[in-house]
Amino acid sequence: MNIARRGFLGTAAAALILGFDGAGEIVRAAYAPDVVGPKLFGIWLSISPDNVITVVSPEVEFGQGTITANAMLVADELDADWNKVAIVQSDANVVYTNPKSYRLSTDGSWGMRGRFEQMRRIGAVTRMLMVQAAANAWSVAPGDCTTSASFVHHAGSGRTASYGSLAGAAAKLPLPAPASVMLRAPDQWRLIGTPQPRVDIAVKSTGQSRYGVDVVVPGMLSAAFARCPVLGGIAKSYDDSKIKSRKGIRHIVNVGYGVAVLADDPWTARKGVEDLIVTWDNGPAAQVSSATIAHDYSDALANTPGVVAKKLGDVTASGAAKTIDVAYTVPYLAHMCTEPTNATAWFHDGVCEFWTATASMSNVVNYAGYLLGLSADKIIVHRTPFVGGSFGLRGRVDPELEAAQLSAIVHAPVQVVRRREEDTQHGWYRPYQKARIIAGIDANSEIVSWHEKVAVQSINGQYADELIPFGVDIAQVNADIKASAAFFRLPVDFYATSGTPISGSYKIPNLLMEWVRMETPLRPTHWRSVGYSGNVFMTEGAVDELAVLAGQDPVAFRRAQLQHVPRFLAVLDALVAKSGWPAQNATAQGWGMALGDGFVSCCAAAVKVAVKGKKITIERVVCVCDQGITVNPEQTEAQIQSGIIDGLATALFGEITITNGQIDQANFNDYRLFTLAEIPPIEITLLPSRLPPGSITEIITPMLIPALAHAVAGATGQRYRELPLSKYGFDV
Amino acid sequence: MITLTVNGRRHEVDVEPDMMLAWVLRDKLGLRGTHVCCGAGICGACTVHVDGDAMRSCSVAVGDVQGHQITTIEGLGENGLHPVQKAWIAEDVVQCGYCQSGFIMAAAAFLKATPTPSVADIKNNVTNICRCGTYVRVQKAILRAAGATEVAL
């Protein structure tokens, strides 16, 4: 198993190349020399004479393990020799569009959800061609042939042939009718469901994996930016007297949103920025601080009518016996991807080429098109083999646009690599959010009413804000985006309420959900689980408070509300069994829990803490998940560990604040993550399931945030309705 | 002109002595396995060895390491894989991978100084940051590389 080099396609090394359309229907098979160009169809698979099978992954690999899983899906149906399967990244051809998300992006946990059937069909069709080619050569019936480890066998005659030797003949066969392609039953799977090491483990353990920052294009210049400390500020003038004659500095360009120093190498550019003196026009954001934002959001909750996202029954006549009226707040969060955001672009001969670790080829193509006035076929995206983390950020394309603009100005390839501080202070953020929840239980302790009003920015409404600094007509862009998909025309941004009772499994007869759209200078975007990351904390917090109101154990209370969802009952039963959840006084002993469903997965987590003063010791973390069919348990476990650690650190420390228009945090010293010292004992249970695959990278984190907050609430006897917990002085 | 010994090879590089080592390794010597993440010596993604000790190369001036033996991830396993790399592969540690060269270099230097560490030793001394949260497997891999019989958190 290995990561193939780019550029295998169209070389004489490939004997068979298979193209499929976006639905996974084969549209063309070709002998390698016959291939005219990759735009005819999407090349998904090739087989070389030495029997190496190369699978094309439309998803990028930013740690989540999807390229390994994609290859497993193909190899399982193909009966491929797993040790001789290689993987490459696809190009930006639209046929690679995810069949469920309709984007050519790696986001929204759409990888396995979108590819599970498609990739297996590609394997199945290829196997049929191999069998037919062998049967023809041997004059036997295809039904008498079997396959294993990239060979076709005929038991009757004892003959055997490698896929590689059959590939040339297979390329000339008529394609099987779509209806004749049968996928294996689960009990016939050989790879799916087995723990497989990730295919990139060796290159990433030896320093050979390459990212966007590692791109070298001959003749490229390195760009670094001075940016206005105040968000949205503009460079009025600059003094470059200290650097303009410095060796290695080639251009100094005022692009309004910043001043770029372009040099022969990144260090010279970076040092140049340090010695550049810029006079800024701070603009209106200088009036904005976290305190003014908090005030505005509270004011909006009190005084601005919300847009109704959902209404059931009548919350004013629910017959509730007891009610709570609580306000919850979550902060802005940063992504803190280890690879600083970066891109390399070269605008030449009427086309723009990108070399980038993007998670969204769709956004690169579309937004660069707006910026440069180019049609999609004039934009070429070369993806780097790996991406140093995304967590929702790498679908945003600021560095791509900056590099493209500079390349057009200086007529050379340009690489933009941001400093850590720029990423933290001039990035995109999980939006700050406040909600007021008035909820009630009846005499039987059932939740009978829920009136929630949430104030938060619209991610979908600011989906292309990276174009604003370039002076692009953003109103037109937004109109185009709205026209592109029904998703964007909804009166309420989906993300504002995902993870609240309107998307989850609690069945509340009287429900009113309202949204007030807010605007601030901080740009909102996707952050691991998007709306769930804040809303589950708020929803589960209120449910936990209702359990207290009912005088019930938090697990027992939730179990009673979820009698209609067998999947949840199984998850809760497993959580109780695995954690040894105490039947009596669990919360007073420092246990807290939360649950949720989303991205087609279902998850619950329990956390046990001991609190001394402000020092929290996380003694145990128990997580149970039903994610549907698990393609690769080895990577699923890794993703659950990742999601747990992210959730705990976020609950404790995660916070971006702003003072007079400037982001207060800059680096890992003031935006704290966990290190080895903070990692608690973690226990994970994946429930066996035959449901279609759901998310695992996103759905865990939002459960751990409230689970920890509830554990601390139980241990201290006090509720914490605002994050992070460090706000209250807590540390680990 | 600065004279550097990296992975046993001498190099002459035409840079200022205050240039930080990570950029020299990456952009002047083409050793791109060393990655810059925080740029401020906080996270350890750029960790290399200087005379066998772990140092965060984003914050080490190249002029200060002239005449010293520098080892990067590319030179860690002199004859094939270093035991830490073997353990990393056996425990399937990595996720995005960007910080992992530095993590491996930090672990290798730590184990040289502390060949039979306790879990507490590891937690207190290996302070690199991994945004993906690979820590559970990192700890297992360090114990495995140390030859610990019980590989558990």
mmCIF file with all atom_site columns, N, CA and C in Angstrom, chain A residues 139-197:
data_model
loop_
_atom_site.group_PDB
_atom_site.id
_atom_site.type_symbol
_atom_site.label_atom_id
_atom_site.label_alt_id
_atom_site.label_comp_id
_atom_site.label_asym_id
_atom_site.label_entity_id
_atom_site.label_seq_id
_atom_site.pdbx_PDB_ins_code
_atom_site.Cartn_x
_atom_site.Cartn_y
_atom_site.Cartn_z
_atom_site.occupancy
_atom_site.B_iso_or_equiv
_atom_site.pdbx_formal_charge
_atom_site.auth_seq_id
_atom_site.auth_comp_id
_atom_site.auth_asym_id
_atom_site.auth_atom_id
_atom_site.pdbx_PDB_model_num
ATOM 1   N N  . SER A 1 139 ? -12.183 -18.930 -23.050 1.00 0.00 ? 139 SER A N  1
ATOM 2   C CA . SER A 1 139 ? -13.406 -19.537 -23.608 1.00 0.00 ? 139 SER A CA 1
ATOM 3   C C  . SER A 1 139 ? -14.167 -20.321 -22.534 1.00 0.00 ? 139 SER A C  1
ATOM 4   N N  . VAL A 1 140 ? -14.365 -19.671 -21.404 1.00 0.00 ? 140 VAL A N  1
ATOM 5   C CA . VAL A 1 140 ? -15.159 -20.282 -20.331 1.00 0.00 ? 140 VAL A CA 1
ATOM 6   C C  . VAL A 1 140 ? -16.258 -19.296 -19.949 1.00 0.00 ? 140 VAL A C  1
ATOM 7   N N  . ALA A 1 141 ? -17.171 -19.762 -19.138 1.00 0.00 ? 141 ALA A N  1
ATOM 8   C CA . ALA A 1 141 ? -18.260 -18.891 -18.696 1.00 0.00 ? 141 ALA A CA 1
ATOM 9   C C  . ALA A 1 141 ? -17.759 -17.977 -17.580 1.00 0.00 ? 141 ALA A C  1
ATOM 10  N N  . PRO A 1 142 ? -18.121 -16.672 -17.629 1.00 0.00 ? 142 PRO A N  1
ATOM 11  C CA . PRO A 1 142 ? -17.690 -15.765 -16.549 1.00 0.00 ? 142 PRO A CA 1
ATOM 12  C C  . PRO A 1 142 ? -18.114 -16.285 -15.180 1.00 0.00 ? 142 PRO A C  1
ATOM 13  N N  . GLY A 1 143 ? -19.291 -16.923 -15.139 1.00 0.00 ? 143 GLY A N  1
ATOM 14  C CA . GLY A 1 143 ? -19.788 -17.397 -13.851 1.00 0.00 ? 143 GLY A CA 1
ATOM 15  C C  . GLY A 1 143 ? -18.934 -18.493 -13.233 1.00 0.00 ? 143 GLY A C  1
ATOM 16  N N  . ASP A 1 144 ? -18.076 -19.113 -14.028 1.00 0.00 ? 144 ASP A N  1
ATOM 17  C CA . ASP A 1 144 ? -17.207 -20.166 -13.495 1.00 0.00 ? 144 ASP A CA 1
ATOM 18  C C  . ASP A 1 144 ? -15.864 -19.609 -13.004 1.00 0.00 ? 144 ASP A C  1
ATOM 19  N N  . CYS A 1 145 ? -15.690 -18.296 -13.148 1.00 0.00 ? 145 CYS A N  1
ATOM 20  C CA . CYS A 1 145 ? -14.430 -17.683 -12.725 1.00 0.00 ? 145 CYS A CA 1
ATOM 21  C C  . CYS A 1 145 ? -14.595 -17.063 -11.337 1.00 0.00 ? 145 CYS A C  1
ATOM 22  N N  . THR A 1 146 ? -13.539 -17.082 -10.592 1.00 0.00 ? 146 THR A N  1
ATOM 23  C CA . THR A 1 146 ? -13.519 -16.414 -9.288  1.00 0.00 ? 146 THR A CA 1
ATOM 24  C C  . THR A 1 146 ? -12.360 -15.423 -9.263  1.00 0.00 ? 146 THR A C  1
ATOM 25  N N  . THR A 1 147 ? -12.383 -14.553 -8.247  1.00 0.00 ? 147 THR A N  1
ATOM 26  C CA . THR A 1 147 ? -11.309 -13.557 -8.129  1.00 0.00 ? 147 THR A CA 1
ATOM 27  C C  . THR A 1 147 ? -10.783 -13.549 -6.700  1.00 0.00 ? 147 THR A C  1
ATOM 28  N N  . SER A 1 148 ? -9.491  -13.262 -6.595  1.00 0.00 ? 148 SER A N  1
ATOM 29  C CA . SER A 1 148 ? -8.900  -13.002 -5.285  1.00 0.00 ? 148 SER A CA 1
ATOM 30  C C  . SER A 1 148 ? -7.568  -12.315 -5.480  1.00 0.00 ? 148 SER A C  1
ATOM 31  N N  . ALA A 1 149 ? -7.268  -11.383 -4.602  1.00 0.00 ? 149 ALA A N  1
ATOM 32  C CA . ALA A 1 149 ? -5.964  -10.705 -4.562  1.00 0.00 ? 149 ALA A CA 1
ATOM 33  C C  . ALA A 1 149 ? -5.479  -10.246 -5.932  1.00 0.00 ? 149 ALA A C  1
ATOM 34  N N  . SER A 1 150 ? -6.369  -9.615  -6.692  1.00 0.00 ? 150 SER A N  1
ATOM 35  C CA . SER A 1 150 ? -6.038  -9.034  -8.004  1.00 0.00 ? 150 SER A CA 1
ATOM 36  C C  . SER A 1 150 ? -5.714  -10.084 -9.072  1.00 0.00 ? 150 SER A C  1
ATOM 37  N N  . PHE A 1 151 ? -6.278  -11.279 -8.909  1.00 0.00 ? 151 PHE A N  1
ATOM 38  C CA . PHE A 1 151 ? -6.166  -12.327 -9.937  1.00 0.00 ? 151 PHE A CA 1
ATOM 39  C C  . PHE A 1 151 ? -7.551  -12.890 -10.237 1.00 0.00 ? 151 PHE A C  1
ATOM 40  N N  . VAL A 1 152 ? -7.721  -13.361 -11.497 1.00 0.00 ? 152 VAL A N  1
ATOM 41  C CA . VAL A 1 152 ? -8.910  -14.130 -11.867 1.00 0.00 ? 152 VAL A CA 1
ATOM 42  C C  . VAL A 1 152 ? -8.491  -15.601 -11.956 1.00 0.00 ? 152 VAL A C  1
ATOM 43  N N  . HIS A 1 153 ? -9.344  -16.477 -11.429 1.00 0.00 ? 153 HIS A N  1
ATOM 44  C CA . HIS A 1 153 ? -9.045  -17.907 -11.445 1.00 0.00 ? 153 HIS A CA 1
ATOM 45  C C  . HIS A 1 153 ? -10.179 -18.653 -12.137 1.00 0.00 ? 153 HIS A C  1
ATOM 46  N N  . HIS A 1 154 ? -9.833  -19.764 -12.782 1.00 0.00 ? 154 HIS A N  1
ATOM 47  C CA . HIS A 1 154 ? -10.835 -20.689 -13.304 1.00 0.00 ? 154 HIS A CA 1
ATOM 48  C C  . HIS A 1 154 ? -10.508 -22.072 -12.748 1.00 0.00 ? 154 HIS A C  1
ATOM 49  N N  . ALA A 1 155 ? -11.327 -22.496 -11.821 1.00 0.00 ? 155 ALA A N  1
ATOM 50  C CA . ALA A 1 155 ? -11.013 -23.720 -11.086 1.00 0.00 ? 155 ALA A CA 1
ATOM 51  C C  . ALA A 1 155 ? -10.998 -24.942 -12.013 1.00 0.00 ? 155 ALA A C  1
ATOM 52  N N  . GLY A 1 156 ? -11.955 -24.975 -12.977 1.00 0.00 ? 156 GLY A N  1
ATOM 53  C CA . GLY A 1 156 ? -12.084 -26.133 -13.837 1.00 0.00 ? 156 GLY A CA 1
ATOM 54  C C  . GLY A 1 156 ? -10.813 -26.435 -14.614 1.00 0.00 ? 156 GLY A C  1
ATOM 55  N N  . SER A 1 157 ? -10.161 -25.362 -15.102 1.00 0.00 ? 157 SER A N  1
ATOM 56  C CA . SER A 1 157 ? -8.962  -25.565 -15.920 1.00 0.00 ? 157 SER A CA 1
ATOM 57  C C  . SER A 1 157 ? -7.680  -25.252 -15.165 1.00 0.00 ? 157 SER A C  1
ATOM 58  N N  . GLY A 1 158 ? -7.843  -24.726 -13.948 1.00 0.00 ? 158 GLY A N  1
ATOM 59  C CA . GLY A 1 158 ? -6.663  -24.387 -13.154 1.00 0.00 ? 158 GLY A CA 1
ATOM 60  C C  . GLY A 1 158 ? -5.941  -23.147 -13.654 1.00 0.00 ? 158 GLY A C  1
ATOM 61  N N  . ARG A 1 159 ? -6.609  -22.411 -14.544 1.00 0.00 ? 159 ARG A N  1
ATOM 62  C CA . ARG A 1 159 ? -5.919  -21.242 -15.083 1.00 0.00 ? 159 ARG A CA 1
ATOM 63  C C  . ARG A 1 159 ? -6.082  -20.028 -14.158 1.00 0.00 ? 159 ARG A C  1
ATOM 64  N N  . THR A 1 160 ? -5.119  -19.122 -14.278 1.00 0.00 ? 160 THR A N  1
ATOM 65  C CA . THR A 1 160 ? -5.149  -17.927 -13.440 1.00 0.00 ? 160 THR A CA 1
ATOM 66  C C  . THR A 1 160 ? -4.461  -16.792 -14.181 1.00 0.00 ? 160 THR A C  1
ATOM 67  N N  . ALA A 1 161 ? -4.938  -15.581 -13.987 1.00 0.00 ? 161 ALA A N  1
ATOM 68  C CA . ALA A 1 161 ? -4.343  -14.423 -14.664 1.00 0.00 ? 161 ALA A CA 1
ATOM 69  C C  . ALA A 1 161 ? -4.464  -13.188 -13.784 1.00 0.00 ? 161 ALA A C  1
ATOM 70  N N  . SER A 1 162 ? -3.422  -12.366 -13.802 1.00 0.00 ? 162 SER A N  1
ATOM 71  C CA . SER A 1 162 ? -3.456  -11.140 -12.989 1.00 0.00 ? 162 SER A CA 1
ATOM 72  C C  . SER A 1 162 ? -4.333  -10.087 -13.666 1.00 0.00 ? 162 SER A C  1
ATOM 73  N N  . TYR A 1 163 ? -4.898  -9.209  -12.846 1.00 0.00 ? 163 TYR A N  1
ATOM 74  C CA . TYR A 1 163 ? -5.671  -8.087  -13.412 1.00 0.00 ? 163 TYR A CA 1
ATOM 75  C C  . TYR A 1 163 ? -4.796  -7.283  -14.376 1.00 0.00 ? 163 TYR A C  1
ATOM 76  N N  . GLY A 1 164 ? -3.540  -7.116  -14.005 1.00 0.00 ? 164 GLY A N  1
ATOM 77  C CA . GLY A 1 164 ? -2.644  -6.327  -14.845 1.00 0.00 ? 164 GLY A CA 1
ATOM 78  C C  . GLY A 1 164 ? -2.485  -6.920  -16.232 1.00 0.00 ? 164 GLY A C  1
ATOM 79  N N  . SER A 1 165 ? -2.449  -8.259  -16.301 1.00 0.00 ? 165 SER A N  1
ATOM 80  C CA . SER A 1 165 ? -2.289  -8.902  -17.615 1.00 0.00 ? 165 SER A CA 1
ATOM 81  C C  . SER A 1 165 ? -3.588  -8.863  -18.413 1.00 0.00 ? 165 SER A C  1
ATOM 82  N N  . LEU A 1 166 ? -4.712  -8.705  -17.734 1.00 0.00 ? 166 LEU A N  1
ATOM 83  C CA . LEU A 1 166 ? -6.011  -8.691  -18.408 1.00 0.00 ? 166 LEU A CA 1
ATOM 84  C C  . LEU A 1 166 ? -6.462  -7.274  -18.767 1.00 0.00 ? 166 LEU A C  1
ATOM 85  N N  . ALA A 1 167 ? -5.772  -6.287  -18.214 1.00 0.00 ? 167 ALA A N  1
ATOM 86  C CA . ALA A 1 167 ? -6.277  -4.914  -18.290 1.00 0.00 ? 167 ALA A CA 1
ATOM 87  C C  . ALA A 1 167 ? -6.409  -4.422  -19.727 1.00 0.00 ? 167 ALA A C  1
ATOM 88  N N  . GLY A 1 168 ? -5.435  -4.746  -20.561 1.00 0.00 ? 168 GLY A N  1
ATOM 89  C CA . GLY A 1 168 ? -5.475  -4.278  -21.939 1.00 0.00 ? 168 GLY A CA 1
ATOM 90  C C  . GLY A 1 168 ? -6.705  -4.793  -22.669 1.00 0.00 ? 168 GLY A C  1
ATOM 91  N N  . ALA A 1 169 ? -7.013  -6.079  -22.505 1.00 0.00 ? 169 ALA A N  1
ATOM 92  C CA . ALA A 1 169 ? -8.203  -6.652  -23.145 1.00 0.00 ? 169 ALA A CA 1
ATOM 93  C C  . ALA A 1 169 ? -9.470  -6.103  -22.512 1.00 0.00 ? 169 ALA A C  1
ATOM 94  N N  . ALA A 1 170 ? -9.452  -5.932  -21.202 1.00 0.00 ? 170 ALA A N  1
ATOM 95  C CA . ALA A 1 170 ? -10.638 -5.429  -20.499 1.00 0.00 ? 170 ALA A CA 1
ATOM 96  C C  . ALA A 1 170 ? -11.013 -4.035  -20.985 1.00 0.00 ? 170 ALA A C  1
ATOM 97  N N  . ALA A 1 171 ? -9.997  -3.244  -21.356 1.00 0.00 ? 171 ALA A N  1
ATOM 98  C CA . ALA A 1 171 ? -10.251 -1.869  -21.786 1.00 0.00 ? 171 ALA A CA 1
ATOM 99  C C  . ALA A 1 171 ? -11.075 -1.815  -23.065 1.00 0.00 ? 171 ALA A C  1
ATOM 100 N N  . LYS A 1 172 ? -11.069 -2.906  -23.841 1.00 0.00 ? 172 LYS A N  1
ATOM 101 C CA . LYS A 1 172 ? -11.780 -2.896  -25.123 1.00 0.00 ? 172 LYS A CA 1
ATOM 102 C C  . LYS A 1 172 ? -13.156 -3.538  -25.036 1.00 0.00 ? 172 LYS A C  1
ATOM 103 N N  . LEU A 1 173 ? -13.525 -3.995  -23.862 1.00 0.00 ? 173 LEU A N  1
ATOM 104 C CA . LEU A 1 173 ? -14.822 -4.683  -23.695 1.00 0.00 ? 173 LEU A CA 1
ATOM 105 C C  . LEU A 1 173 ? -15.970 -3.685  -23.643 1.00 0.00 ? 173 LEU A C  1
ATOM 106 N N  . PRO A 1 174 ? -17.149 -4.132  -24.074 1.00 0.00 ? 174 PRO A N  1
ATOM 107 C CA . PRO A 1 174 ? -18.324 -3.291  -23.823 1.00 0.00 ? 174 PRO A CA 1
ATOM 108 C C  . PRO A 1 174 ? -18.550 -3.166  -22.319 1.00 0.00 ? 174 PRO A C  1
ATOM 109 N N  . LEU A 1 175 ? -19.102 -2.044  -21.929 1.00 0.00 ? 175 LEU A N  1
ATOM 110 C CA . LEU A 1 175 ? -19.263 -1.799  -20.498 1.00 0.00 ? 175 LEU A CA 1
ATOM 111 C C  . LEU A 1 175 ? -20.506 -2.526  -19.989 1.00 0.00 ? 175 LEU A C  1
ATOM 112 N N  . PRO A 1 176 ? -20.455 -3.013  -18.762 1.00 0.00 ? 176 PRO A N  1
ATOM 113 C CA . PRO A 1 176 ? -21.632 -3.706  -18.228 1.00 0.00 ? 176 PRO A CA 1
ATOM 114 C C  . PRO A 1 176 ? -22.806 -2.737  -18.040 1.00 0.00 ? 176 PRO A C  1
ATOM 115 N N  . ALA A 1 177 ? -23.989 -3.251  -18.255 1.00 0.00 ? 177 ALA A N  1
ATOM 116 C CA . ALA A 1 177 ? -25.179 -2.426  -18.037 1.00 0.00 ? 177 ALA A CA 1
ATOM 117 C C  . ALA A 1 177 ? -25.263 -2.070  -16.557 1.00 0.00 ? 177 ALA A C  1
ATOM 118 N N  . PRO A 1 178 ? -25.607 -0.815  -16.243 1.00 0.00 ? 178 PRO A N  1
ATOM 119 C CA . PRO A 1 178 ? -25.645 -0.406  -14.837 1.00 0.00 ? 178 PRO A CA 1
ATOM 120 C C  . PRO A 1 178 ? -26.461 -1.352  -13.954 1.00 0.00 ? 178 PRO A C  1
ATOM 121 N N  . ALA A 1 179 ? -27.584 -1.832  -14.474 1.00 0.00 ? 179 ALA A N  1
ATOM 122 C CA . ALA A 1 179 ? -28.440 -2.681  -13.638 1.00 0.00 ? 179 ALA A CA 1
ATOM 123 C C  . ALA A 1 179 ? -27.811 -4.042  -13.347 1.00 0.00 ? 179 ALA A C  1
ATOM 124 N N  . SER A 1 180 ? -26.788 -4.402  -14.134 1.00 0.00 ? 180 SER A N  1
ATOM 125 C CA . SER A 1 180 ? -26.167 -5.714  -13.920 1.00 0.00 ? 180 SER A CA 1
ATOM 126 C C  . SER A 1 180 ? -25.080 -5.678  -12.849 1.00 0.00 ? 180 SER A C  1
ATOM 127 N N  . VAL A 1 181 ? -24.780 -4.490  -12.350 1.00 0.00 ? 181 VAL A N  1
ATOM 128 C CA . VAL A 1 181 ? -23.707 -4.350  -11.347 1.00 0.00 ? 181 VAL A CA 1
ATOM 129 C C  . VAL A 1 181 ? -24.282 -4.630  -9.963  1.00 0.00 ? 181 VAL A C  1
ATOM 130 N N  . MET A 1 182 ? -23.840 -5.719  -9.376  1.00 0.00 ? 182 MET A N  1
ATOM 131 C CA . MET A 1 182 ? -24.344 -6.109  -8.055  1.00 0.00 ? 182 MET A CA 1
ATOM 132 C C  . MET A 1 182 ? -23.264 -5.854  -7.008  1.00 0.00 ? 182 MET A C  1
ATOM 133 N N  . LEU A 1 183 ? -23.646 -5.215  -5.928  1.00 0.00 ? 183 LEU A N  1
ATOM 134 C CA . LEU A 1 183 ? -22.710 -5.005  -4.826  1.00 0.00 ? 183 LEU A CA 1
ATOM 135 C C  . LEU A 1 183 ? -22.833 -6.141  -3.816  1.00 0.00 ? 183 LEU A C  1
ATOM 136 N N  . ARG A 1 184 ? -21.746 -6.413  -3.127  1.00 0.00 ? 184 ARG A N  1
ATOM 137 C CA . ARG A 1 184 ? -21.715 -7.526  -2.181  1.00 0.00 ? 184 ARG A CA 1
ATOM 138 C C  . ARG A 1 184 ? -22.588 -7.273  -0.955  1.00 0.00 ? 184 ARG A C  1
ATOM 139 N N  . ALA A 1 185 ? -23.103 -8.336  -0.433  1.00 0.00 ? 185 ALA A N  1
ATOM 140 C CA . ALA A 1 185 ? -23.797 -8.269  0.855   1.00 0.00 ? 185 ALA A CA 1
ATOM 141 C C  . ALA A 1 185 ? -22.748 -8.096  1.951   1.00 0.00 ? 185 ALA A C  1
ATOM 142 N N  . PRO A 1 186 ? -23.135 -7.462  3.057   1.00 0.00 ? 186 PRO A N  1
ATOM 143 C CA . PRO A 1 186 ? -22.156 -7.190  4.133   1.00 0.00 ? 186 PRO A CA 1
ATOM 144 C C  . PRO A 1 186 ? -21.396 -8.431  4.590   1.00 0.00 ? 186 PRO A C  1
ATOM 145 N N  . ASP A 1 187 ? -22.028 -9.606  4.567   1.00 0.00 ? 187 ASP A N  1
ATOM 146 C CA . ASP A 1 187 ? -21.291 -10.779 5.052   1.00 0.00 ? 187 ASP A CA 1
ATOM 147 C C  . ASP A 1 187 ? -20.229 -11.247 4.057   1.00 0.00 ? 187 ASP A C  1
ATOM 148 N N  . GLN A 1 188 ? -20.185 -10.627 2.884   1.00 0.00 ? 188 GLN A N  1
ATOM 149 C CA . GLN A 1 188 ? -19.163 -10.957 1.903   1.00 0.00 ? 188 GLN A CA 1
ATOM 150 C C  . GLN A 1 188 ? -17.998 -9.958  1.909   1.00 0.00 ? 188 GLN A C  1
ATOM 151 N N  . TRP A 1 189 ? -18.101 -8.923  2.750   1.00 0.00 ? 189 TRP A N  1
ATOM 152 C CA . TRP A 1 189 ? -17.016 -7.927  2.771   1.00 0.00 ? 189 TRP A CA 1
ATOM 153 C C  . TRP A 1 189 ? -15.750 -8.540  3.341   1.00 0.00 ? 189 TRP A C  1
ATOM 154 N N  . ARG A 1 190 ? -14.635 -8.202  2.722   1.00 0.00 ? 190 ARG A N  1
ATOM 155 C CA . ARG A 1 190 ? -13.347 -8.675  3.226   1.00 0.00 ? 190 ARG A CA 1
ATOM 156 C C  . ARG A 1 190 ? -12.552 -7.573  3.917   1.00 0.00 ? 190 ARG A C  1
ATOM 157 N N  . LEU A 1 191 ? -12.637 -6.370  3.396   1.00 0.00 ? 191 LEU A N  1
ATOM 158 C CA . LEU A 1 191 ? -11.869 -5.250  3.967   1.00 0.00 ? 191 LEU A CA 1
ATOM 159 C C  . LEU A 1 191 ? -12.753 -4.326  4.807   1.00 0.00 ? 191 LEU A C  1
ATOM 160 N N  . ILE A 1 192 ? -13.942 -4.036  4.296   1.00 0.00 ? 192 ILE A N  1
ATOM 161 C CA . ILE A 1 192 ? -14.838 -3.126  5.013   1.00 0.00 ? 192 ILE A CA 1
ATOM 162 C C  . ILE A 1 192 ? -15.119 -3.701  6.401   1.00 0.00 ? 192 ILE A C  1
ATOM 163 N N  . GLY A 1 193 ? -14.904 -2.872  7.412   1.00 0.00 ? 193 GLY A N  1
ATOM 164 C CA . GLY A 1 193 ? -15.148 -3.309  8.779   1.00 0.00 ? 193 GLY A CA 1
ATOM 165 C C  . GLY A 1 193 ? -13.928 -3.887  9.476   1.00 0.00 ? 193 GLY A C  1
ATOM 166 N N  . THR A 1 194 ? -12.836 -4.038  8.733   1.00 0.00 ? 194 THR A N  1
ATOM 167 C CA . THR A 1 194 ? -11.604 -4.551  9.361   1.00 0.00 ? 194 THR A CA 1
ATOM 168 C C  . THR A 1 194 ? -10.679 -3.379  9.682   1.00 0.00 ? 194 THR A C  1
ATOM 169 N N  . PRO A 1 195 ? -9.950  -3.450  10.789  1.00 0.00 ? 195 PRO A N  1
ATOM 170 C CA . PRO A 1 195 ? -9.042  -2.342  11.131  1.00 0.00 ? 195 PRO A CA 1
ATOM 171 C C  . PRO A 1 195 ? -7.824  -2.321  10.221  1.00 0.00 ? 195 PRO A C  1
ATOM 172 N N  . GLN A 1 196 ? -7.671  -1.270  9.454   1.00 0.00 ? 196 GLN A N  1
ATOM 173 C CA . GLN A 1 196 ? -6.539  -1.160  8.535   1.00 0.00 ? 196 GLN A CA 1
ATOM 174 C C  . GLN A 1 196 ? -5.692  0.056   8.894   1.00 0.00 ? 196 GLN A C  1
ATOM 175 N N  . PRO A 1 197 ? -4.367  -0.129  8.946   1.00 0.00 ? 197 PRO A N  1
ATOM 176 C CA . PRO A 1 197 ? -3.503  1.040   9.146   1.00 0.00 ? 197 PRO A CA 1
ATOM 177 C C  . PRO A 1 197 ? -3.729  2.049   8.034   1.00 0.00 ? 197 PRO A C  1
#
